[in-house]
mmCIF file of C-alpha atoms in Angstrom:
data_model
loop_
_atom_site.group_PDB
_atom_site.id
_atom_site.type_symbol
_atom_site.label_atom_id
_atom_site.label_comp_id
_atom_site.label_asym_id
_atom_site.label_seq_id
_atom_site.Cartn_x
_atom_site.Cartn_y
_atom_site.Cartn_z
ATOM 1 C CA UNK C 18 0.000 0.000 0.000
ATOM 2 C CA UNK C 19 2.607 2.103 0.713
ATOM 3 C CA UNK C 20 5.008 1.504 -2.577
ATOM 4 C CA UNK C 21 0.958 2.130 -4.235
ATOM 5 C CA UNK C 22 0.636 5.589 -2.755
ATOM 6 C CA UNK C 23 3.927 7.019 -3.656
ATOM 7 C CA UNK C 24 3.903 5.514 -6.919
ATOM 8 C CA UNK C 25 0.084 7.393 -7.446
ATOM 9 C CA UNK C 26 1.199 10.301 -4.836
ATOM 10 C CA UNK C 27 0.834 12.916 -7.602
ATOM 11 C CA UNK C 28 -2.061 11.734 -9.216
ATOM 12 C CA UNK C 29 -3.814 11.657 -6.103
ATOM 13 C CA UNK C 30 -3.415 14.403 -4.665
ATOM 14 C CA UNK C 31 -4.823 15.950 -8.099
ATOM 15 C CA UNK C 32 -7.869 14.172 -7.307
ATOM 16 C CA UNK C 33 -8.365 16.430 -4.386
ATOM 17 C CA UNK C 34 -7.136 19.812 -5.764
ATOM 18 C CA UNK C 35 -9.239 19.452 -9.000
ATOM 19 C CA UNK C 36 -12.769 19.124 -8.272
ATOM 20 C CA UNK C 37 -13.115 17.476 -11.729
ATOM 21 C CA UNK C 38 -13.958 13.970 -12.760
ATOM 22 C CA UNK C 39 -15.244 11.878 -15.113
ATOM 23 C CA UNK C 40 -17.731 10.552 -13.465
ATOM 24 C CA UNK C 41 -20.942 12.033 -15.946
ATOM 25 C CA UNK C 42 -19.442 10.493 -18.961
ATOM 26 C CA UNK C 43 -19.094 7.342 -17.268
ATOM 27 C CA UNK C 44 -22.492 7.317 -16.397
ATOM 28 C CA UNK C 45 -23.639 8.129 -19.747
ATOM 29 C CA UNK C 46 -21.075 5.433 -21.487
ATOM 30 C CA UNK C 47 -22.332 2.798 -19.124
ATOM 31 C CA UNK C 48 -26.135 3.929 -19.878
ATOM 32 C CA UNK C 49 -25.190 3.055 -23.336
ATOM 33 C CA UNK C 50 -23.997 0.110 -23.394
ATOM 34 C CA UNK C 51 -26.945 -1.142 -21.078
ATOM 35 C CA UNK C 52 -29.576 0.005 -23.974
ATOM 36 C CA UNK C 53 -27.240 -1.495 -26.294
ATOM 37 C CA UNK C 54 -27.494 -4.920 -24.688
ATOM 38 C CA UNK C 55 -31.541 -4.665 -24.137
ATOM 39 C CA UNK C 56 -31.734 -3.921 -27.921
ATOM 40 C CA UNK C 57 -30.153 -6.816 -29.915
ATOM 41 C CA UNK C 58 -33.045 -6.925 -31.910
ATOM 42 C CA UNK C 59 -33.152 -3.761 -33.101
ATOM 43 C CA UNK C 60 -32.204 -3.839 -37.246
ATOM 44 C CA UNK C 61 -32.083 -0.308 -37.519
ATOM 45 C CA UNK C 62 -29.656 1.903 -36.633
ATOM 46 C CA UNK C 63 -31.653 5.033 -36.581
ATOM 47 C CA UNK C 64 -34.127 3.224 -33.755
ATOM 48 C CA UNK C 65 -31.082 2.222 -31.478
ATOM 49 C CA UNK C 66 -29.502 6.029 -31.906
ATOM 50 C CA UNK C 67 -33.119 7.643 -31.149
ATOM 51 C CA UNK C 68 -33.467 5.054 -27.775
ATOM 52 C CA UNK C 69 -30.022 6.509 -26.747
ATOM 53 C CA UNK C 70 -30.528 9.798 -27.717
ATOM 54 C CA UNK C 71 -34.611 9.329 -26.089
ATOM 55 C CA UNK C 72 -32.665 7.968 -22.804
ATOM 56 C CA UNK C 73 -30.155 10.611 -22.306
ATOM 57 C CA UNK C 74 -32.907 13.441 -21.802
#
């Protein structure tokens, strides 16, 4: 843990200095993929986009 922490010191103690993260896109990627799997039958592309797209609102 210790060889871990000073290997990552840097990084995080960004973490806590910059409230940023990528957490939202995450969310949305992992969204996506989950409509992706429900929709295997789907043949057209322009349904699957417009259930993401619907989804995302």
């Amino acid at each position: 843990m210790k060889r871990t922490f000073k290997s990552w010191e840097k990084e995080i103690i960004n973490s806590f200095i910059d409230p940023y993260t990528n957490g939202y896109l995450e969310g949305i990627n992992n969204k996506m993929k989950v409509i992706k799997r429900m929709s295997y039958g789907i043949r057209n592309f322009q349904r699957l986009r417009n259930k993401v797209l619907c989804s995302l609102i």
